[in-house]
Amino acid sequence: TVVKENDVIGIFDLDSTTVSKHTRNFINKAEKEKKTVIVSYELPKSFILSGKKDEVKVYISPLSSLTLYKRIGIL
């Protein structure tokens, strides 16, 4: 799955962010609204928020957030 760099709102580590009830609720709501894309059925390690105000999607990825940051040249 390819997401345009300009559309990326944020890349988040699942282990550290899902500790928060608010993040879990956000991801659950996105799943119910069919706004979640599961990139692979391997163990998920990160999620990527993508899109604009009305068209936000949540991509669940088996790649770590660090790997994704390296791929787009942030680290």
C-alpha atoms as a printed R data frame, in Angstrom:
   type eleno elety resid chain resno       x      y      z
1  ATOM     1    CA   THR     A     1   0.000  0.000  0.000
2  ATOM     2    CA   VAL     A     2   1.329  3.413 -0.953
3  ATOM     3    CA   VAL     A     3   0.257  6.630  0.744
4  ATOM     4    CA   LYS     A     4   1.323  9.982 -0.683
5  ATOM     5    CA   GLU     A     5   3.707 11.782  1.642
6  ATOM     6    CA   ASN     A     6   1.632 14.972  1.360
7  ATOM     7    CA   ASP     A     7  -1.428 13.085  2.631
8  ATOM     8    CA   VAL     A     8   0.282 11.763  5.779
9  ATOM     9    CA   ILE     A     9  -0.992 13.467  8.909
10 ATOM    10    CA   GLY     A    10   0.988 11.337 11.327
11 ATOM    11    CA   ILE     A    11   2.738  8.031 11.958
12 ATOM    12    CA   PHE     A    12   2.193  6.446 15.358
13 ATOM    13    CA   ASP     A    13   3.566  3.471 17.262
14 ATOM    14    CA   LEU     A    14   0.708  1.182 18.298
15 ATOM    15    CA   ASP     A    15   2.362 -0.030 21.513
16 ATOM    16    CA   SER     A    16   2.881  3.421 22.970
17 ATOM    17    CA   THR     A    17  -0.231  5.201 21.649
18 ATOM    18    CA   THR     A    18  -2.903  2.606 22.365
19 ATOM    19    CA   VAL     A    19  -2.208  2.935 26.080
20 ATOM    20    CA   SER     A    20  -4.497  5.960 25.864
21 ATOM    21    CA   LYS     A    21  -8.224  5.265 25.960
22 ATOM    22    CA   HIS     A    22  -8.773  8.141 23.527
23 ATOM    23    CA   THR     A    23  -6.539  6.586 20.882
24 ATOM    24    CA   ARG     A    24  -8.210  3.189 21.248
25 ATOM    25    CA   ASN     A    25 -11.622  4.838 20.905
26 ATOM    26    CA   PHE     A    26 -10.462  6.766 17.820
27 ATOM    27    CA   ILE     A    27  -9.210  3.593 16.096
28 ATOM    28    CA   ASN     A    28 -12.380  1.665 17.047
29 ATOM    29    CA   LYS     A    29 -14.559  4.464 15.664
30 ATOM    30    CA   ALA     A    30 -12.539  4.514 12.423
31 ATOM    31    CA   GLU     A    31 -13.021  0.742 12.096
32 ATOM    32    CA   LYS     A    32 -16.800  1.045 12.583
33 ATOM    33    CA   GLU     A    33 -16.961  3.846  9.990
34 ATOM    34    CA   LYS     A    34 -14.964  1.738  7.485
35 ATOM    35    CA   LYS     A    35 -12.104  4.257  7.479
36 ATOM    36    CA   THR     A    36  -9.466  1.688  8.426
37 ATOM    37    CA   VAL     A    37  -7.191 -0.046  5.930
38 ATOM    38    CA   ILE     A    38  -5.339 -3.109  7.152
39 ATOM    39    CA   VAL     A    39  -2.125 -3.207  5.129
40 ATOM    40    CA   SER     A    40  -1.156 -6.734  6.209
41 ATOM    41    CA   TYR     A    41  -2.492 -9.347  8.567
42 ATOM    42    CA   GLU     A    42   0.908 -9.650 10.248
43 ATOM    43    CA   LEU     A    43   1.314 -8.303 13.770
44 ATOM    44    CA   PRO     A    44   0.467 -4.565 13.580
45 ATOM    45    CA   LYS     A    45   3.160 -2.226 14.866
46 ATOM    46    CA   SER     A    46   2.049  1.213 13.736
47 ATOM    47    CA   PHE     A    47  -0.788  3.209 12.270
48 ATOM    48    CA   ILE     A    48  -0.728  6.053  9.792
49 ATOM    49    CA   LEU     A    49  -3.306  8.835  9.635
50 ATOM    50    CA   SER     A    50  -3.775 10.010  6.098
51 ATOM    51    CA   GLY     A    51  -6.015 12.332  4.144
52 ATOM    52    CA   LYS     A    52  -7.720 15.661  4.531
53 ATOM    53    CA   LYS     A    53 -10.270 16.886  7.109
54 ATOM    54    CA   ASP     A    54 -13.285 14.964  5.777
55 ATOM    55    CA   GLU     A    55 -11.453 12.015  4.234
56 ATOM    56    CA   VAL     A    56  -9.179 10.721  6.999
57 ATOM    57    CA   LYS     A    57  -8.108  7.071  6.767
58 ATOM    58    CA   VAL     A    58  -6.236  4.965  9.304
59 ATOM    59    CA   TYR     A    59  -3.718  2.530  7.840
60 ATOM    60    CA   ILE     A    60  -2.710 -0.313 10.163
61 ATOM    61    CA   SER     A    61   0.830 -1.420  9.285
62 ATOM    62    CA   PRO     A    62   3.157 -4.257 10.295
63 ATOM    63    CA   LEU     A    63   6.121 -1.879  9.867
64 ATOM    64    CA   SER     A    64   7.410  0.011 12.875
65 ATOM    65    CA   SER     A    65   6.936  3.766 13.016
66 ATOM    66    CA   LEU     A    66  10.738  4.146 13.015
67 ATOM    67    CA   THR     A    67  11.010  2.181  9.742
68 ATOM    68    CA   LEU     A    68   8.291  4.301  8.150
69 ATOM    69    CA   TYR     A    69   9.990  7.531  9.260
70 ATOM    70    CA   LYS     A    70  13.269  6.305  7.735
71 ATOM    71    CA   ARG     A    71  11.544  5.452  4.460
72 ATOM    72    CA   ILE     A    72  10.196  8.959  4.035
73 ATOM    73    CA   GLY     A    73  13.537 10.464  5.001
74 ATOM    74    CA   ILE     A    74  12.639 12.048  8.348
75 ATOM    75    CA   LEU     A    75  15.267 10.083 10.296
